[in-house]
mmCIF file of C-alpha atoms in Angstrom:
data_model
loop_
_atom_site.group_PDB
_atom_site.id
_atom_site.type_symbol
_atom_site.label_atom_id
_atom_site.label_comp_id
_atom_site.label_asym_id
_atom_site.label_seq_id
_atom_site.Cartn_x
_atom_site.Cartn_y
_atom_site.Cartn_z
ATOM 1 C CA MET A 54 110.913 77.912 119.634
ATOM 2 C CA ASP A 55 107.647 76.058 120.173
ATOM 3 C CA LEU A 56 105.995 73.778 117.638
ATOM 4 C CA LYS A 57 103.521 76.455 116.557
ATOM 5 C CA GLU A 58 106.269 78.991 115.842
ATOM 6 C CA SER A 59 108.213 76.432 113.807
ATOM 7 C CA GLN A 60 105.261 76.179 111.398
ATOM 8 C CA PHE A 61 105.865 79.703 110.081
ATOM 9 C CA ALA A 62 108.281 80.409 107.248
ATOM 10 C CA LEU A 63 109.417 83.667 108.880
ATOM 11 C CA PRO A 64 110.704 84.303 112.416
ATOM 12 C CA VAL A 65 107.835 85.389 114.672
ATOM 13 C CA ASP A 66 107.303 86.887 118.120
ATOM 14 C CA SER A 67 105.126 85.575 120.942
ATOM 15 C CA GLU A 68 101.986 86.706 119.109
ATOM 16 C CA HIS A 69 103.190 84.962 115.933
ATOM 17 C CA LYS A 70 103.684 88.274 114.163
ATOM 18 C CA ALA A 71 106.630 88.305 111.743
ATOM 19 C CA THR A 72 109.798 89.948 113.075
ATOM 20 C CA VAL A 73 111.376 90.278 109.627
ATOM 21 C CA PHE A 74 110.039 91.824 106.450
ATOM 22 C CA LYS A 75 110.905 90.242 103.089
ATOM 23 C CA PRO A 76 108.970 92.113 100.385
ATOM 24 C CA PHE A 77 109.938 89.701 97.606
ATOM 25 C CA SER A 78 108.820 86.606 99.485
ATOM 26 C CA LEU A 79 105.413 84.938 99.147
ATOM 27 C CA ALA A 80 105.651 83.078 102.441
ATOM 28 C CA ALA A 81 102.253 82.393 104.016
ATOM 29 C CA PRO A 82 100.596 83.871 105.929
ATOM 30 C CA HIS A 83 102.603 87.054 106.576
ATOM 31 C CA MET A 84 104.082 87.928 103.198
ATOM 32 C CA ARG A 85 101.068 86.611 101.326
ATOM 33 C CA ALA A 86 98.900 89.029 103.325
ATOM 34 C CA PHE A 87 101.337 91.844 102.495
ATOM 35 C CA HIS A 88 101.127 91.229 98.754
ATOM 36 C CA LEU A 89 97.357 90.825 98.765
ATOM 37 C CA ALA A 90 96.959 94.022 100.813
ATOM 38 C CA TRP A 91 99.043 96.265 98.578
ATOM 39 C CA LEU A 92 97.739 94.735 95.347
ATOM 40 C CA SER A 93 94.107 95.168 96.403
ATOM 41 C CA LEU A 94 94.670 98.812 97.356
ATOM 42 C CA PHE A 95 96.669 99.301 94.148
ATOM 43 C CA ALA A 96 93.580 98.181 92.200
ATOM 44 C CA THR A 97 91.328 100.692 93.974
ATOM 45 C CA PHE A 98 93.798 103.527 93.294
ATOM 46 C CA PHE A 99 93.904 102.358 89.678
ATOM 47 C CA SER A 100 90.101 102.521 89.411
ATOM 48 C CA THR A 101 89.695 105.817 91.257
ATOM 49 C CA PHE A 102 92.261 107.643 89.124
ATOM 50 C CA ALA A 103 91.414 105.932 85.816
ATOM 51 C CA ILE A 104 89.259 108.900 84.824
ATOM 52 C CA PRO A 105 91.776 111.812 84.962
ATOM 53 C CA PRO A 106 94.069 110.610 82.126
ATOM 54 C CA LEU A 107 91.050 110.279 79.808
ATOM 55 C CA LEU A 108 89.461 113.597 80.790
ATOM 56 C CA PRO A 109 90.335 115.339 77.523
ATOM 57 C CA ILE A 110 88.061 112.839 75.739
ATOM 58 C CA ILE A 111 85.445 112.482 78.488
ATOM 59 C CA ARG A 112 84.927 116.230 78.922
ATOM 60 C CA GLU A 113 84.225 116.613 75.205
ATOM 61 C CA ASP A 114 81.810 113.672 75.149
ATOM 62 C CA LEU A 115 79.850 114.698 78.253
ATOM 63 C CA LYS A 116 80.162 118.461 77.622
ATOM 64 C CA LEU A 117 81.851 118.974 80.986
ATOM 65 C CA THR A 118 82.726 122.480 82.134
ATOM 66 C CA ASP A 119 85.812 123.280 84.192
ATOM 67 C CA THR A 120 83.542 123.593 87.211
ATOM 68 C CA ASP A 121 82.053 120.134 86.581
ATOM 69 C CA ILE A 122 85.535 118.622 86.458
ATOM 70 C CA GLY A 123 86.542 120.407 89.651
ATOM 71 C CA ASN A 124 83.400 119.302 91.476
ATOM 72 C CA ALA A 125 83.929 115.714 90.337
ATOM 73 C CA GLY A 126 87.460 115.761 91.733
ATOM 74 C CA ILE A 127 86.143 117.035 95.055
ATOM 75 C CA ALA A 128 83.436 114.371 95.044
ATOM 76 C CA SER A 129 85.972 111.570 94.620
ATOM 77 C CA PHE A 130 87.741 112.626 97.823
ATOM 78 C CA MET A 131 84.503 113.200 99.726
ATOM 79 C CA GLY A 132 83.500 109.597 99.044
ATOM 80 C CA SER A 133 86.772 108.384 100.540
ATOM 81 C CA ILE A 134 86.311 110.503 103.681
ATOM 82 C CA PHE A 135 82.867 109.031 104.383
ATOM 83 C CA SER A 136 83.924 105.441 103.745
ATOM 84 C CA ARG A 137 86.947 105.741 106.034
ATOM 85 C CA LEU A 138 84.580 106.482 108.903
ATOM 86 C CA ALA A 139 83.151 102.988 108.579
ATOM 87 C CA MET A 140 86.199 100.983 107.486
ATOM 88 C CA GLY A 141 88.015 101.025 110.829
ATOM 89 C CA THR A 142 84.962 99.594 112.580
ATOM 90 C CA ALA A 143 84.441 97.057 109.795
ATOM 91 C CA CYS A 144 88.020 95.815 110.237
ATOM 92 C CA ASP A 145 87.479 95.480 113.993
ATOM 93 C CA VAL A 146 84.249 93.522 113.554
ATOM 94 C CA PHE A 147 84.865 91.402 110.451
ATOM 95 C CA GLY A 148 88.632 91.509 109.985
ATOM 96 C CA PRO A 149 90.633 93.258 107.248
ATOM 97 C CA ARG A 150 90.189 90.455 104.711
ATOM 98 C CA ILE A 151 86.384 90.529 104.619
ATOM 99 C CA ALA A 152 86.239 94.326 105.004
ATOM 100 C CA SER A 153 88.652 94.953 102.134
ATOM 101 C CA ALA A 154 87.213 92.389 99.716
ATOM 102 C CA THR A 155 83.627 93.448 100.395
ATOM 103 C CA LEU A 156 84.283 97.145 99.748
ATOM 104 C CA SER A 157 86.166 96.359 96.532
ATOM 105 C CA LEU A 158 83.409 94.067 95.246
ATOM 106 C CA ILE A 159 80.684 96.574 96.133
ATOM 107 C CA THR A 160 82.411 99.314 94.132
ATOM 108 C CA VAL A 161 83.212 97.150 91.078
ATOM 109 C CA PRO A 162 79.722 97.693 89.531
ATOM 110 C CA ILE A 163 80.211 101.429 90.027
ATOM 111 C CA VAL A 164 83.431 101.307 87.997
ATOM 112 C CA PHE A 165 81.592 99.326 85.305
ATOM 113 C CA SER A 166 78.845 101.963 85.248
ATOM 114 C CA ALA A 167 81.318 104.467 83.794
ATOM 115 C CA CYS A 168 80.440 102.832 80.476
ATOM 116 C CA PHE A 169 76.896 104.207 80.654
ATOM 117 C CA ILE A 170 77.022 107.736 82.090
ATOM 118 C CA SER A 171 75.842 110.521 79.801
ATOM 119 C CA THR A 172 75.489 113.705 81.878
ATOM 120 C CA PRO A 173 77.791 115.897 83.990
ATOM 121 C CA GLN A 174 75.679 115.131 87.056
ATOM 122 C CA ALA A 175 76.102 111.385 86.559
ATOM 123 C CA PHE A 176 79.854 111.929 86.127
ATOM 124 C CA ILE A 177 80.119 113.709 89.482
ATOM 125 C CA VAL A 178 78.071 111.025 91.268
ATOM 126 C CA LEU A 179 80.226 108.326 89.669
ATOM 127 C CA ARG A 180 83.446 109.858 90.966
ATOM 128 C CA PHE A 181 81.914 110.249 94.427
ATOM 129 C CA LEU A 182 80.941 106.573 94.612
ATOM 130 C CA ILE A 183 84.189 105.219 93.150
ATOM 131 C CA GLY A 184 86.079 107.232 95.780
ATOM 132 C CA PHE A 185 84.584 105.027 98.478
ATOM 133 C CA SER A 186 86.982 102.264 97.470
ATOM 134 C CA LEU A 187 90.004 104.226 98.728
ATOM 135 C CA ALA A 188 88.957 103.386 102.289
ATOM 136 C CA ASN A 189 90.837 100.158 101.654
ATOM 137 C CA PHE A 190 93.849 102.156 102.795
ATOM 138 C CA VAL A 191 92.570 101.605 106.340
ATOM 139 C CA SER A 192 92.275 97.830 105.922
ATOM 140 C CA ASN A 193 95.696 97.782 104.267
ATOM 141 C CA GLN A 194 97.370 99.340 107.297
ATOM 142 C CA PHE A 195 95.216 97.362 109.748
ATOM 143 C CA TRP A 196 96.215 94.100 108.069
ATOM 144 C CA MET A 197 99.938 94.907 108.220
ATOM 145 C CA SER A 198 99.661 95.713 111.927
ATOM 146 C CA SER A 199 97.978 92.347 112.469
ATOM 147 C CA MET A 200 100.736 90.427 110.684
ATOM 148 C CA PHE A 201 104.008 92.181 111.561
ATOM 149 C CA SER A 202 105.729 92.842 114.868
ATOM 150 C CA GLY A 203 106.516 96.341 116.087
ATOM 151 C CA CYS A 204 110.138 96.107 114.991
ATOM 152 C CA VAL A 205 109.171 95.869 111.299
ATOM 153 C CA VAL A 206 105.549 97.010 111.098
ATOM 154 C CA GLY A 207 106.589 100.539 110.170
ATOM 155 C CA VAL A 208 108.484 99.296 107.126
ATOM 156 C CA ALA A 209 105.643 96.921 106.225
ATOM 157 C CA ASN A 210 103.085 99.734 106.447
ATOM 158 C CA GLY A 211 105.248 102.093 104.410
ATOM 159 C CA VAL A 212 105.957 99.652 101.598
ATOM 160 C CA ALA A 213 102.367 98.343 101.496
ATOM 161 C CA ALA A 214 101.003 101.884 101.211
ATOM 162 C CA GLY A 215 103.748 103.075 98.858
ATOM 163 C CA TRP A 216 103.420 100.222 96.395
ATOM 164 C CA ALA A 217 99.640 100.582 96.466
ATOM 165 C CA ASP A 218 99.875 104.314 95.704
ATOM 166 C CA VAL A 219 101.711 103.417 92.499
ATOM 167 C CA GLY A 220 98.286 102.423 91.175
ATOM 168 C CA ALA A 221 97.452 106.129 90.798
ATOM 169 C CA GLY A 222 100.463 106.489 88.514
ATOM 170 C CA ALA A 223 100.099 103.228 86.637
ATOM 171 C CA THR A 224 96.556 104.090 85.583
ATOM 172 C CA GLN A 225 97.791 107.380 84.099
ATOM 173 C CA LEU A 226 100.011 105.355 81.769
ATOM 174 C CA ILE A 227 97.831 102.323 81.098
ATOM 175 C CA MET A 228 94.371 103.833 80.536
ATOM 176 C CA PRO A 229 95.441 106.036 77.580
ATOM 177 C CA LEU A 230 97.163 102.992 76.062
ATOM 178 C CA VAL A 231 94.011 100.904 76.509
ATOM 179 C CA PHE A 232 91.989 103.699 74.921
ATOM 180 C CA ALA A 233 94.419 103.926 71.986
ATOM 181 C CA SER A 234 94.316 100.152 71.496
ATOM 182 C CA ILE A 235 90.522 100.179 71.310
ATOM 183 C CA THR A 236 90.414 103.087 68.865
ATOM 184 C CA SER A 237 92.925 101.231 66.640
ATOM 185 C CA PHE A 238 90.043 98.884 65.784
ATOM 186 C CA ASN A 239 88.122 101.866 64.354
ATOM 187 C CA VAL A 240 85.998 102.206 67.485
ATOM 188 C CA PRO A 241 84.800 105.840 67.906
ATOM 189 C CA ALA A 242 86.631 107.745 70.647
ATOM 190 C CA PHE A 243 83.413 108.457 72.568
ATOM 191 C CA THR A 244 82.745 104.705 72.708
ATOM 192 C CA ALA A 245 86.354 103.632 73.277
ATOM 193 C CA TRP A 246 86.790 105.493 76.551
ATOM 194 C CA ARG A 247 83.701 103.779 77.943
ATOM 195 C CA VAL A 248 84.888 100.315 76.904
ATOM 196 C CA ALA A 249 88.274 101.056 78.497
ATOM 197 C CA PHE A 250 86.695 101.086 81.964
ATOM 198 C CA VAL A 251 86.102 97.352 81.749
ATOM 199 C CA VAL A 252 89.838 96.958 82.484
ATOM 200 C CA PRO A 253 89.966 98.620 85.947
ATOM 201 C CA ALA A 254 86.647 97.030 86.908
ATOM 202 C CA LEU A 255 87.836 93.494 86.104
ATOM 203 C CA PHE A 256 91.199 94.125 87.768
ATOM 204 C CA GLN A 257 89.566 95.342 90.970
ATOM 205 C CA ALA A 258 87.179 92.379 91.030
ATOM 206 C CA MET A 259 90.030 89.929 90.519
ATOM 207 C CA THR A 260 92.153 91.347 93.353
ATOM 208 C CA ALA A 261 89.139 91.407 95.695
ATOM 209 C CA LEU A 262 88.483 87.709 95.065
ATOM 210 C CA MET A 263 92.156 86.924 95.629
ATOM 211 C CA VAL A 264 91.992 88.656 99.019
ATOM 212 C CA LEU A 265 88.825 86.788 99.909
ATOM 213 C CA PHE A 266 90.017 83.294 98.968
ATOM 214 C CA TYR A 267 93.771 83.440 99.558
ATOM 215 C CA GLY A 268 94.069 85.964 102.402
ATOM 216 C CA GLN A 269 94.257 85.332 106.135
ATOM 217 C CA ASP A 270 93.430 87.958 108.748
ATOM 218 C CA LEU A 271 95.872 86.883 111.441
ATOM 219 C CA PRO A 272 98.942 84.651 111.687
ATOM 220 C CA ASP A 273 96.856 81.974 113.423
ATOM 221 C CA GLY A 274 93.808 82.096 111.191
ATOM 222 C CA ASN A 275 90.896 84.262 110.196
ATOM 223 C CA TYR A 276 89.279 86.839 112.445
ATOM 224 C CA LYS A 277 86.313 84.812 113.670
ATOM 225 C CA ARG A 278 88.646 82.101 114.954
ATOM 226 C CA ARG A 279 91.143 84.346 116.712
ATOM 227 C CA ARG A 280 91.996 83.638 120.313
ATOM 228 C CA GLN A 281 90.948 86.117 122.948
ATOM 229 C CA PRO A 282 93.822 88.095 124.481
ATOM 230 C CA SER A 283 95.071 86.665 127.754
ATOM 231 C CA SER A 284 95.386 90.075 129.384
ATOM 232 C CA THR A 285 92.615 91.002 131.810
ATOM 233 C CA LYS A 286 93.367 94.708 131.518
ATOM 234 C CA PRO A 287 90.132 96.455 130.445
ATOM 235 C CA ARG A 288 90.157 98.207 127.099
ATOM 236 C CA GLU A 289 89.356 101.891 126.977
ATOM 237 C CA SER A 290 86.038 102.761 125.420
ATOM 238 C CA VAL A 291 85.970 104.054 121.864
ATOM 239 C CA PHE A 292 84.403 107.308 123.106
ATOM 240 C CA LYS A 293 87.173 107.887 125.650
ATOM 241 C CA VAL A 294 89.876 107.274 123.068
ATOM 242 C CA LEU A 295 88.075 109.559 120.579
ATOM 243 C CA VAL A 296 87.893 112.384 123.128
ATOM 244 C CA HIS A 297 91.566 111.908 123.949
ATOM 245 C CA GLY A 298 92.472 112.075 120.258
ATOM 246 C CA ILE A 299 90.390 115.180 119.549
ATOM 247 C CA SER A 300 91.863 117.014 122.537
ATOM 248 C CA ASN A 301 95.467 116.169 121.581
ATOM 249 C CA TYR A 302 96.851 119.157 119.680
ATOM 250 C CA ARG A 303 99.759 117.052 118.401
ATOM 251 C CA GLY A 304 97.306 114.917 116.458
ATOM 252 C CA TRP A 305 95.818 118.004 114.799
ATOM 253 C CA VAL A 306 99.262 119.304 113.855
ATOM 254 C CA LEU A 307 100.267 115.949 112.403
ATOM 255 C CA GLY A 308 96.953 115.660 110.553
ATOM 256 C CA LEU A 309 97.496 119.097 109.002
ATOM 257 C CA THR A 310 101.048 118.130 108.056
ATOM 258 C CA TYR A 311 99.829 114.946 106.389
ATOM 259 C CA GLY A 312 97.178 116.906 104.559
ATOM 260 C CA TYR A 313 99.891 119.055 103.012
ATOM 261 C CA CYS A 314 101.780 116.061 101.651
ATOM 262 C CA PHE A 315 99.306 113.261 100.905
ATOM 263 C CA GLY A 316 96.490 115.735 100.254
ATOM 264 C CA VAL A 317 98.655 117.538 97.701
ATOM 265 C CA GLU A 318 99.628 114.192 96.170
ATOM 266 C CA LEU A 319 95.982 113.198 95.672
ATOM 267 C CA THR A 320 95.166 116.585 94.168
ATOM 268 C CA VAL A 321 98.044 116.372 91.697
ATOM 269 C CA ASP A 322 97.066 112.801 90.742
ATOM 270 C CA ASN A 323 93.663 114.173 89.758
ATOM 271 C CA ILE A 324 94.880 116.987 87.516
ATOM 272 C CA ILE A 325 98.437 116.320 86.340
ATOM 273 C CA ALA A 326 97.583 114.527 83.071
ATOM 274 C CA GLN A 327 95.144 117.264 82.051
ATOM 275 C CA TYR A 328 97.737 119.878 83.041
ATOM 276 C CA PHE A 329 100.349 118.526 80.605
ATOM 277 C CA TYR A 330 97.724 117.874 77.917
ATOM 278 C CA ASP A 331 96.370 121.424 77.996
ATOM 279 C CA ARG A 332 99.491 123.428 78.720
ATOM 280 C CA PHE A 333 101.912 121.739 76.313
ATOM 281 C CA ASN A 334 99.413 120.478 73.692
ATOM 282 C CA LEU A 335 100.392 116.827 74.120
ATOM 283 C CA ASN A 336 98.355 113.797 73.099
ATOM 284 C CA ILE A 337 96.736 111.802 75.892
ATOM 285 C CA GLU A 338 99.246 108.939 75.664
ATOM 286 C CA THR A 339 102.227 111.257 76.163
ATOM 287 C CA ALA A 340 100.490 113.315 78.859
ATOM 288 C CA GLY A 341 99.538 110.096 80.655
ATOM 289 C CA ALA A 342 103.081 108.741 80.505
ATOM 290 C CA ILE A 343 104.454 111.940 82.038
ATOM 291 C CA ALA A 344 101.718 111.964 84.689
ATOM 292 C CA ALA A 345 102.509 108.324 85.513
ATOM 293 C CA SER A 346 106.027 109.314 86.564
ATOM 294 C CA PHE A 347 104.527 111.223 89.481
ATOM 295 C CA GLY A 348 102.693 108.233 90.984
ATOM 296 C CA VAL A 349 105.260 105.566 90.103
ATOM 297 C CA MET A 350 107.833 107.258 92.356
ATOM 298 C CA ASN A 351 105.854 105.762 95.258
ATOM 299 C CA LEU A 352 107.660 102.489 94.572
ATOM 300 C CA PHE A 353 110.541 103.800 96.629
ATOM 301 C CA SER A 354 109.858 107.380 97.793
ATOM 302 C CA ARG A 355 107.191 106.745 100.442
ATOM 303 C CA PRO A 356 108.996 103.680 101.905
ATOM 304 C CA ALA A 357 112.223 105.713 101.847
ATOM 305 C CA GLY A 358 110.532 108.327 104.009
ATOM 306 C CA GLY A 359 109.813 105.681 106.645
ATOM 307 C CA VAL A 360 113.398 104.414 106.522
ATOM 308 C CA ILE A 361 114.769 107.956 106.895
ATOM 309 C CA SER A 362 112.459 108.577 109.844
ATOM 310 C CA ASP A 363 113.595 105.404 111.610
ATOM 311 C CA GLU A 364 117.277 106.180 111.005
ATOM 312 C CA MET A 365 116.945 109.769 112.218
ATOM 313 C CA GLY A 366 115.005 108.479 115.217
ATOM 314 C CA ARG A 367 117.796 106.087 116.139
ATOM 315 C CA ARG A 368 120.406 108.836 115.880
ATOM 316 C CA PHE A 369 118.607 111.879 117.276
ATOM 317 C CA GLY A 370 115.372 110.669 118.861
ATOM 318 C CA ILE A 371 111.971 112.181 118.124
ATOM 319 C CA ARG A 372 113.511 115.534 117.184
ATOM 320 C CA GLY A 373 115.393 113.783 114.405
ATOM 321 C CA ARG A 374 112.118 112.435 113.032
ATOM 322 C CA LEU A 375 110.446 115.852 113.228
ATOM 323 C CA TRP A 376 113.316 117.798 111.669
ATOM 324 C CA SER A 377 113.655 115.333 108.794
ATOM 325 C CA LEU A 378 109.895 115.619 108.145
ATOM 326 C CA TRP A 379 110.109 119.411 108.195
ATOM 327 C CA VAL A 380 113.068 119.540 105.805
ATOM 328 C CA VAL A 381 111.604 117.087 103.275
ATOM 329 C CA GLN A 382 108.148 118.682 103.298
ATOM 330 C CA THR A 383 109.606 122.187 102.984
ATOM 331 C CA VAL A 384 111.616 121.124 99.933
ATOM 332 C CA ALA A 385 108.429 119.609 98.467
ATOM 333 C CA GLY A 386 106.632 122.936 98.934
ATOM 334 C CA LEU A 387 109.423 124.869 97.236
ATOM 335 C CA LEU A 388 109.383 122.440 94.313
ATOM 336 C CA CYS A 389 105.625 122.880 93.958
ATOM 337 C CA ILE A 390 106.147 126.635 93.691
ATOM 338 C CA LEU A 391 108.920 126.056 91.142
ATOM 339 C CA LEU A 392 106.527 123.975 89.034
ATOM 340 C CA GLY A 393 104.426 127.096 88.563
ATOM 341 C CA ARG A 394 107.473 129.083 87.451
ATOM 342 C CA VAL A 395 108.967 126.838 84.758
ATOM 343 C CA ASN A 396 107.691 127.279 81.218
ATOM 344 C CA THR A 397 109.179 124.417 79.202
ATOM 345 C CA LEU A 398 108.108 120.795 78.915
ATOM 346 C CA GLY A 399 111.490 119.348 79.835
ATOM 347 C CA ALA A 400 111.848 121.516 82.939
ATOM 348 C CA SER A 401 108.289 120.724 84.019
ATOM 349 C CA ILE A 402 108.909 116.977 83.738
ATOM 350 C CA LEU A 403 112.116 117.271 85.765
ATOM 351 C CA VAL A 404 110.445 119.321 88.502
ATOM 352 C CA ILE A 405 107.364 117.085 88.737
ATOM 353 C CA CYS A 406 109.566 113.986 89.135
ATOM 354 C CA VAL A 407 111.733 115.514 91.867
ATOM 355 C CA PHE A 408 108.663 117.045 93.533
ATOM 356 C CA SER A 409 106.969 113.637 93.620
ATOM 357 C CA VAL A 410 109.925 112.074 95.445
ATOM 358 C CA PHE A 411 109.847 114.673 98.206
ATOM 359 C CA VAL A 412 106.077 115.000 98.672
ATOM 360 C CA GLN A 413 105.658 111.200 98.832
ATOM 361 C CA ALA A 414 108.634 110.758 101.159
ATOM 362 C CA ALA A 415 106.992 113.315 103.451
ATOM 363 C CA SER A 416 104.002 110.959 103.749
ATOM 364 C CA GLY A 417 106.305 108.151 104.870
ATOM 365 C CA LEU A 418 108.055 110.471 107.317
ATOM 366 C CA THR A 419 104.689 111.508 108.758
ATOM 367 C CA PHE A 420 103.813 107.915 109.607
ATOM 368 C CA GLY A 421 107.209 107.606 111.284
ATOM 369 C CA VAL A 422 105.975 110.184 113.812
ATOM 370 C CA VAL A 423 102.456 108.748 114.274
ATOM 371 C CA PRO A 424 103.334 106.241 117.072
ATOM 372 C CA PHE A 425 104.765 109.046 119.213
ATOM 373 C CA VAL A 426 101.815 111.435 119.110
ATOM 374 C CA SER A 427 100.207 110.104 122.276
ATOM 375 C CA LYS A 428 102.643 108.658 124.798
ATOM 376 C CA SER A 429 99.936 107.785 127.329
ATOM 377 C CA VAL A 430 98.163 105.344 125.018
ATOM 378 C CA ILE A 431 100.985 103.788 123.013
ATOM 379 C CA GLY A 432 100.133 100.117 122.688
ATOM 380 C CA SER A 433 96.383 100.620 122.658
ATOM 381 C CA ASP A 434 94.887 98.814 119.674
ATOM 382 C CA ILE A 435 92.055 101.325 119.444
ATOM 383 C CA ARG A 436 94.395 104.296 119.377
ATOM 384 C CA ASP A 437 96.726 102.726 116.886
ATOM 385 C CA ASP A 438 94.055 101.927 114.326
ATOM 386 C CA GLY A 439 92.071 105.103 114.927
ATOM 387 C CA GLU A 440 95.142 107.271 114.568
ATOM 388 C CA ARG A 441 96.038 105.747 111.232
ATOM 389 C CA TRP A 442 92.485 106.395 110.050
ATOM 390 C CA ASP A 443 92.650 109.993 111.267
ATOM 391 C CA ASP A 444 95.897 110.739 109.438
ATOM 392 C CA GLY A 445 94.654 109.101 106.243
ATOM 393 C CA GLY A 446 91.374 110.992 106.450
ATOM 394 C CA SER A 447 93.218 114.286 106.840
ATOM 395 C CA GLY A 448 94.889 113.695 103.485
ATOM 396 C CA ASP A 449 91.543 113.294 101.725
ATOM 397 C CA THR A 450 90.063 116.262 103.584
ATOM 398 C CA ALA A 451 92.994 118.457 102.576
ATOM 399 C CA ALA A 452 92.568 117.372 98.966
ATOM 400 C CA VAL A 453 88.948 118.546 99.106
ATOM 401 C CA VAL A 454 90.016 121.914 100.525
ATOM 402 C CA PHE A 455 92.705 122.355 97.862
ATOM 403 C CA ARG A 456 90.214 121.685 95.074
ATOM 404 C CA LEU A 457 87.645 124.035 96.609
ATOM 405 C CA LYS A 458 89.944 126.933 97.415
ATOM 406 C CA VAL A 459 92.795 126.647 94.927
ATOM 407 C CA PHE A 460 91.944 124.562 91.873
ATOM 408 C CA GLN A 461 88.194 125.115 91.577
ATOM 409 C CA GLY A 462 87.453 125.407 87.875
ATOM 410 C CA ASN A 463 90.869 123.937 86.972
ATOM 411 C CA LYS A 464 91.830 127.095 85.084
ATOM 412 C CA HIS A 465 94.785 128.297 87.147
ATOM 413 C CA PHE A 466 96.721 125.047 87.298
ATOM 414 C CA SER A 467 96.136 124.144 83.670
ATOM 415 C CA ASP A 468 97.745 127.364 82.481
ATOM 416 C CA GLY A 469 100.699 126.924 84.853
ATOM 417 C CA SER A 470 99.648 129.674 87.233
ATOM 418 C CA TYR A 471 102.276 130.524 89.853
ATOM 419 C CA ASP A 472 99.528 131.423 92.330
ATOM 420 C CA ALA A 473 97.885 128.002 92.023
ATOM 421 C CA CYS A 474 101.141 126.177 92.772
ATOM 422 C CA LEU A 475 101.867 128.546 95.652
#
């Protein structure tokens, strides 16, 4: 071990990337980057999905129709798709720390502006712009790949993404409680929901500043001071890699598969609180608490999918990874159908909890297959980052399609329609 390697708290490889993953450690720079990455993305999920649990109040205040609510949900995903196009390049040019913090800080005023909207059109535009912040998923995964060696980067990526996704569940629980706390001071409901949005805005700003001042792009320093790679092998052009990716049918299949797990997850995050509120006549605090159970399962379900994929890969090779993905995602689909068949509150809660475990684990299993999509370019930095972006983008795209073709108007899912769940 050379002197440089001895300066790190964790064992590292020749590139000074950590070869072990200790999620409950704060060791700099590797584990500190991990915690900053997931917490920052957690905050953007919290902000993006802070609106759905308060929709019963917001729709009455702004006179929103079912179509307005559906279009706003679509807009939130469209914003994420567009911002992902730029985030990969931003990470390459400026590093994940600057890229992540900048996007979060830019979207903080948009979250604050929720306090002032007064028309359905402004509501839709607001959700579109807030959705841009979810592109931090790209910087999250980019950062983990910069800090962790290949032997543990899969686990690091899975846990960083899984813990961050919990933000979509936590906001379902916390925002109704914040709203209730404000109304307890005799603040009118139509004012209280606006004041409540100060919480996600401040939280997102705080995590962005933490990333900016306490984060580090690479084990050896920030991006602008990184050492040039010693290899003289020329890198493939971005255009060549893009053409290769588009022409690879395996990538399209995997993107579609990811769309049917993560895309479904995003869609459910957007409507689940309103579903329980409308169908079972619950108050917003109770509906939010039940909805939170769906997102909170990401604490272990998505990382568990990555662990299962690795274990099946060790035992049965790539076919083990593919079969485990197929089984888990098929079970998730059957549970989604079952959700449309049950008619009691208790049964619905049970099904939504079990469904969340399987659909989120399928996302982790999908990323266990990602490195094997293109054998000819494994090890290419451009392919690795671009492929992660492509899979993540497919989830948002699928969510848009589901809202357009299945849940447009929100009527079918709110009344527990079997066809909508199918």
